[in-house]
Short mmCIF file of C-alpha atoms in Angstrom, two decimals:
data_model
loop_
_atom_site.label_atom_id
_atom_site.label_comp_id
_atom_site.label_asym_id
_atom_site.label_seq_id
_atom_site.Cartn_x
_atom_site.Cartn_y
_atom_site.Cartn_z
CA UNK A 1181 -14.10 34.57 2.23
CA UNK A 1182 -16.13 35.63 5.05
CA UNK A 1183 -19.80 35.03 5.91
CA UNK A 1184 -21.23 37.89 4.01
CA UNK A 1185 -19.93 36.92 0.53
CA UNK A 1186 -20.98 33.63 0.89
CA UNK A 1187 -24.57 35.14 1.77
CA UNK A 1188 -24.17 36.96 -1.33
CA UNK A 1189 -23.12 34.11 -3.69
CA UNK A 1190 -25.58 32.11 -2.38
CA UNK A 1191 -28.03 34.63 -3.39
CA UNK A 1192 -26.26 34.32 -6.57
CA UNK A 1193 -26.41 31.32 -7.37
CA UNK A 1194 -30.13 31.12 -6.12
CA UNK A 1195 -30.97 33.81 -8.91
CA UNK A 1196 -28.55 32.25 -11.50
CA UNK A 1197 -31.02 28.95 -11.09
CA UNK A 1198 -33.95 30.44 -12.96
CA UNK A 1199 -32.00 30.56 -15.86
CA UNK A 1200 -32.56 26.55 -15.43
CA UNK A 1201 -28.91 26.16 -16.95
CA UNK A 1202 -28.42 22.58 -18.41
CA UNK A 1203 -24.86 23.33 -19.04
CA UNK A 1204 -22.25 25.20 -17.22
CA UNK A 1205 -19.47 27.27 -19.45
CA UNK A 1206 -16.32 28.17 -17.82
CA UNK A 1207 -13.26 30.39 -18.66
CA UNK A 1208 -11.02 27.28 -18.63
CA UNK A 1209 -8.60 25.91 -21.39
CA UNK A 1210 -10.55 23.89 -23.77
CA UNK A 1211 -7.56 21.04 -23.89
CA UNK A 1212 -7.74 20.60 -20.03
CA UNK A 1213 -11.51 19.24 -20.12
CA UNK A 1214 -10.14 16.03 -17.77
CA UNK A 1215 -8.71 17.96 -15.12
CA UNK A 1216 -11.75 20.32 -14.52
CA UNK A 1217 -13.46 17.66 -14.61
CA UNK A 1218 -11.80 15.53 -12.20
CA UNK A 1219 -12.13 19.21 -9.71
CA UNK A 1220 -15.25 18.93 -9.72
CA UNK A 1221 -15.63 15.06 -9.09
CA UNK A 1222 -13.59 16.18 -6.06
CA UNK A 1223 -15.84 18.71 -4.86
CA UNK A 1224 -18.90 16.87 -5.34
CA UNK A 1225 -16.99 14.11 -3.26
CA UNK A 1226 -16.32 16.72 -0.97
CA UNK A 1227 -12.66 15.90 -1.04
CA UNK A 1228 -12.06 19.66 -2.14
CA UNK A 1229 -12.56 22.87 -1.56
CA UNK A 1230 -13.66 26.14 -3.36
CA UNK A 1231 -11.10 28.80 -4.50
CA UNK A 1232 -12.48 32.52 -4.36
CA UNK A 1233 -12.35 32.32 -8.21
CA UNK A 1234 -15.82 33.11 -9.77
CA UNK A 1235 -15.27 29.63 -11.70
CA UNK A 1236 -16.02 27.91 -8.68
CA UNK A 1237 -17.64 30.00 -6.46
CA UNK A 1238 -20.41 30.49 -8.65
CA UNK A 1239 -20.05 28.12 -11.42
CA UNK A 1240 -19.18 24.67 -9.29
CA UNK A 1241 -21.99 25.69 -6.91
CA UNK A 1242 -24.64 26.06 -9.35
CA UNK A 1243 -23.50 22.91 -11.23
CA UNK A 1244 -23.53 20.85 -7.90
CA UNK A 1245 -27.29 22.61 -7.02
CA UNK A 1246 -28.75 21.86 -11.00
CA UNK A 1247 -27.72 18.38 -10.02
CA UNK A 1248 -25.27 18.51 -12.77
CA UNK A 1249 -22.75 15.25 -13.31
CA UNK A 1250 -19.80 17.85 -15.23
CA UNK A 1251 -19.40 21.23 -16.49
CA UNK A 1252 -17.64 22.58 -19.30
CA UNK A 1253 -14.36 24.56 -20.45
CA UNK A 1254 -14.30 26.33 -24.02
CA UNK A 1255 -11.23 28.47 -23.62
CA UNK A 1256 -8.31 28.60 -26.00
CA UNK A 1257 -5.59 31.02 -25.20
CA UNK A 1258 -2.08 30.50 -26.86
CA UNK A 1259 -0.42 33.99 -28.19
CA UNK A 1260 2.68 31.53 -30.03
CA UNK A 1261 2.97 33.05 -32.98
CA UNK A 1262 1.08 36.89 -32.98
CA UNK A 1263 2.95 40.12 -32.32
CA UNK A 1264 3.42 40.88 -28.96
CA UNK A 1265 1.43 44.05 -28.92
CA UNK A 1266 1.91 45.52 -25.43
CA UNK A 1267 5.82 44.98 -25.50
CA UNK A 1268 5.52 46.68 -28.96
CA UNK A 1269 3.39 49.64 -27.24
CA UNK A 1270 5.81 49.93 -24.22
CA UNK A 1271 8.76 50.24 -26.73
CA UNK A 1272 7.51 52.87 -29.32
CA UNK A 1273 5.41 54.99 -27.21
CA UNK A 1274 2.90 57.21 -29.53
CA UNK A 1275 -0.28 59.17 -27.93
CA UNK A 1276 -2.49 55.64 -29.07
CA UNK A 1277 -0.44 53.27 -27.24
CA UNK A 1278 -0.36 56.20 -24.38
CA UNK A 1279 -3.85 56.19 -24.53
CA UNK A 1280 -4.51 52.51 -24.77
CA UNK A 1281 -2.46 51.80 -21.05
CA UNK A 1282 -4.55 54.98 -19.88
CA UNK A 1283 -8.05 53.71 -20.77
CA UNK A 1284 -6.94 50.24 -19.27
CA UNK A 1285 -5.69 51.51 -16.19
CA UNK A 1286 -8.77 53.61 -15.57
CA UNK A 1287 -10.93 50.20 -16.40
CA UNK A 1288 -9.38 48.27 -13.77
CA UNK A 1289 -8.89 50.64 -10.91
CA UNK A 1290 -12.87 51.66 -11.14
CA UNK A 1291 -13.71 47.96 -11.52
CA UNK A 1292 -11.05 46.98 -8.84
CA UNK A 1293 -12.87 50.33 -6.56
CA UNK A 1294 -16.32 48.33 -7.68
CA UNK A 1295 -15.39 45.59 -6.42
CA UNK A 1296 -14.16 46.61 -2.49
CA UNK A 1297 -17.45 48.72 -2.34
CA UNK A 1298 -20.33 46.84 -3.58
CA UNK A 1299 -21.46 43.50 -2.86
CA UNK A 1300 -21.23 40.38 -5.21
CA UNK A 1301 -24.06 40.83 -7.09
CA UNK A 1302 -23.92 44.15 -7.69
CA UNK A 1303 -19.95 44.34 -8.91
CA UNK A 1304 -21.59 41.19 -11.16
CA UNK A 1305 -24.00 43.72 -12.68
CA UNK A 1306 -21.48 46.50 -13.16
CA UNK A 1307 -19.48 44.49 -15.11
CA UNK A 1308 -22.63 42.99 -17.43
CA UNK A 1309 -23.68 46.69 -17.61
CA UNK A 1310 -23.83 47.20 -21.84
CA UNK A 1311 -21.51 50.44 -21.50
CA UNK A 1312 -19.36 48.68 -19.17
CA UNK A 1313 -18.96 45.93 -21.86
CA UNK A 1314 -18.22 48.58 -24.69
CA UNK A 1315 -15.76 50.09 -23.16
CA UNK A 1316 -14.05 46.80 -22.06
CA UNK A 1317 -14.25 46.22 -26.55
CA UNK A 1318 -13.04 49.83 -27.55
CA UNK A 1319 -9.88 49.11 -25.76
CA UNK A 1320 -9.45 45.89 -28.88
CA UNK A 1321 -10.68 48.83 -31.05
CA UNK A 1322 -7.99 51.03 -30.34
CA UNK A 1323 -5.59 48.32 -30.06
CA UNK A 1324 -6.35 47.17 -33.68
CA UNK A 1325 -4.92 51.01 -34.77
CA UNK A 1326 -1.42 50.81 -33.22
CA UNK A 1327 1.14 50.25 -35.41
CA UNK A 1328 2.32 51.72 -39.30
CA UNK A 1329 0.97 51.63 -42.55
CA UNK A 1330 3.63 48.99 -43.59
CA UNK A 1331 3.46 47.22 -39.72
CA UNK A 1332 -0.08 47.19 -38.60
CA UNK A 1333 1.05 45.29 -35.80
CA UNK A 1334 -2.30 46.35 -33.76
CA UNK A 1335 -4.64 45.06 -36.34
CA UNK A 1336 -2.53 41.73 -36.74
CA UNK A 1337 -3.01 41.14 -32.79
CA UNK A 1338 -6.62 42.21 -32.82
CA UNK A 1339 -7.33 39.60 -35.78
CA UNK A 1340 -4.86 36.82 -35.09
CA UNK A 1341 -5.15 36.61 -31.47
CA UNK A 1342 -8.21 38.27 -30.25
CA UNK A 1343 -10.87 37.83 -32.74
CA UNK A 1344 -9.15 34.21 -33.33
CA UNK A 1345 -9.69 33.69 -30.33
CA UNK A 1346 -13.32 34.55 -29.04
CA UNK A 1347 -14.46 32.63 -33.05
CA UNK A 1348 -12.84 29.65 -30.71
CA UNK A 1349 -14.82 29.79 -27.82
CA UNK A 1350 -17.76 30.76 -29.62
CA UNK A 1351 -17.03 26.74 -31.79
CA UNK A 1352 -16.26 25.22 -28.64
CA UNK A 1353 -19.40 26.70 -27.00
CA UNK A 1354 -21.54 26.00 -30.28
CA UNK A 1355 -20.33 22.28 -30.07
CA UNK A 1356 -21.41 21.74 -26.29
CA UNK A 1357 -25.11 22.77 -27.48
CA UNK A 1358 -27.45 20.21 -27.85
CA UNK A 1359 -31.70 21.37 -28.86
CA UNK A 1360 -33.21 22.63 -26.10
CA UNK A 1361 -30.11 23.26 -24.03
CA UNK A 1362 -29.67 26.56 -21.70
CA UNK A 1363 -26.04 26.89 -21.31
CA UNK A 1364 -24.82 29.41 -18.92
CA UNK A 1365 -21.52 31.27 -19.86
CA UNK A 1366 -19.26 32.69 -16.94
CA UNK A 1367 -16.52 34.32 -18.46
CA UNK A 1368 -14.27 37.55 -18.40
CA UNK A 1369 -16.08 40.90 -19.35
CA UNK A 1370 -13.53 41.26 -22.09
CA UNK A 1371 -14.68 38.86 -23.75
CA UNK A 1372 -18.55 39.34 -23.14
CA UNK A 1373 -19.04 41.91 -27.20
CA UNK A 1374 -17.87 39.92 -28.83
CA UNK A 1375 -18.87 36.25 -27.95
CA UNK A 1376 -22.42 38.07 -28.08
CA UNK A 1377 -21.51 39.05 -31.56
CA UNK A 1378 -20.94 35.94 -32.53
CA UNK A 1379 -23.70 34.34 -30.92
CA UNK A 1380 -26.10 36.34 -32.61
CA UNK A 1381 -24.65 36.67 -36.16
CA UNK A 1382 -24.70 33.11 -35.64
CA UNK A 1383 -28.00 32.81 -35.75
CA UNK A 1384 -27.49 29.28 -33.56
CA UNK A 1385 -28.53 30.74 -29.75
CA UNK A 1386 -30.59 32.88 -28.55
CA UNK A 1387 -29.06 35.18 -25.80
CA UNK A 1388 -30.25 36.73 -22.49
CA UNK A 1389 -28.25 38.40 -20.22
CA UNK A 1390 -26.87 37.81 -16.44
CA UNK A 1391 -28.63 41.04 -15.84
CA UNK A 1392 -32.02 39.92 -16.71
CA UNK A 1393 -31.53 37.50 -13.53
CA UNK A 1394 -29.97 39.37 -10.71
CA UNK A 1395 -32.31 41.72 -10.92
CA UNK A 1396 -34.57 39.73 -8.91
CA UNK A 1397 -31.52 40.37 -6.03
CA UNK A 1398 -31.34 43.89 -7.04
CA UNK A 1399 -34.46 45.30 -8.82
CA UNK A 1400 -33.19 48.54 -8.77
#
């Protein structure tokens, strides 16, 4: 990574720390708590070194900054036993499932094209952006109608996999929060509708979002 991103993610980070996070959330399988945490023994040791991934170049760093002694993994991610909904799609094309691989294509190549041309923070608030977050959900919406009357494999996925999933990382985040805790939650824009939902129908958090903060970067 050269000098310039690391500018920028240290501009990041610097913006991210008036949130005042007590607790760091990462995209990171739940059941493998011991071996984040021994990465990040190691690079507060200084016996290892950052990956591009957003999980450490902006979630290590701002642990390591707040002084913080861990940080936290909440993800669950096992498809073993749901349909498996985009080999289903690729073998009985219908203008949905057409439509779904369209709509996700588009998705990633503007958020790929995002990426090359803006900086850090700015591909960080394209992605936060609350259309940019709908549309990243719709594609689950649309998923959830593929299928027959008598097969709704779509809305089987969407429940048992999906839905099942994001109720699990909201528990596993709701179970890391102690009173008067600010946890900040770097994950996947995928997954960012939902585990809002959740949050708030929960009535256990109050939420703000990543926006809010790197404005002061990029008031405009």
């Amino acid at each position: 990574m050269n000098e310039q991103k690391q500018e920028e993610i240290r501009k990041i980070v610097a913006c991210l720390k008036k949130f005042s996070p007590t607790k760091i959330v990462l995209e990171y399988p739940y059941k493998n708590q011991p071996k984040l945490t021994s990465e990040y023994q190691e690079y507060l040791s200084g016996e290892r070194e950052l990956s591009v991934n957003e999980r450490h170049q902006i979630g290590f760093r701002l642990a390591k900054e707040m002084g913080h002694s861990n940080i936290f993994a909440v993800d669950w991610n096992e498809e073993e036993g749901v349909p498996g909904i985009f080999e289903y799609m690729e073998r009985n094309e219908t203008k949905g499932s057409r439509q779904v691989f369209k709509d996700l294509e588009k998705i990633v190549t503007e958020a790929n094209e995002k990426s090359k041309s803006s900086t850090v923070g700015e591909y960080l608030k394209f992605l936060n952006d609350i259309q940019q977050v709908r549309r990243s959900h719709q594609l689950y919406m649309d998923i959830a109608l593929i299928g027959e009357d008598d097969d709704p494999i779509g809305a089987k996925w969407v429940a048992n996999y999906w839905y099942y999933r994001n109720l699990l990382i909201y528990k596993n985040i709701k179970n890391l929060a102690s009173k008067n805790d600010r946890l900040l939650v770097i994950y996947g824009v995928g997954h960012v509708h939902l585990i809002n939902q959740f949050v708030q129908e929960g009535d256990h958090f109050s939420n703000e979002n990543v926006g809010e903060y790197l404005k002061f970067m990029f008031p405009k």
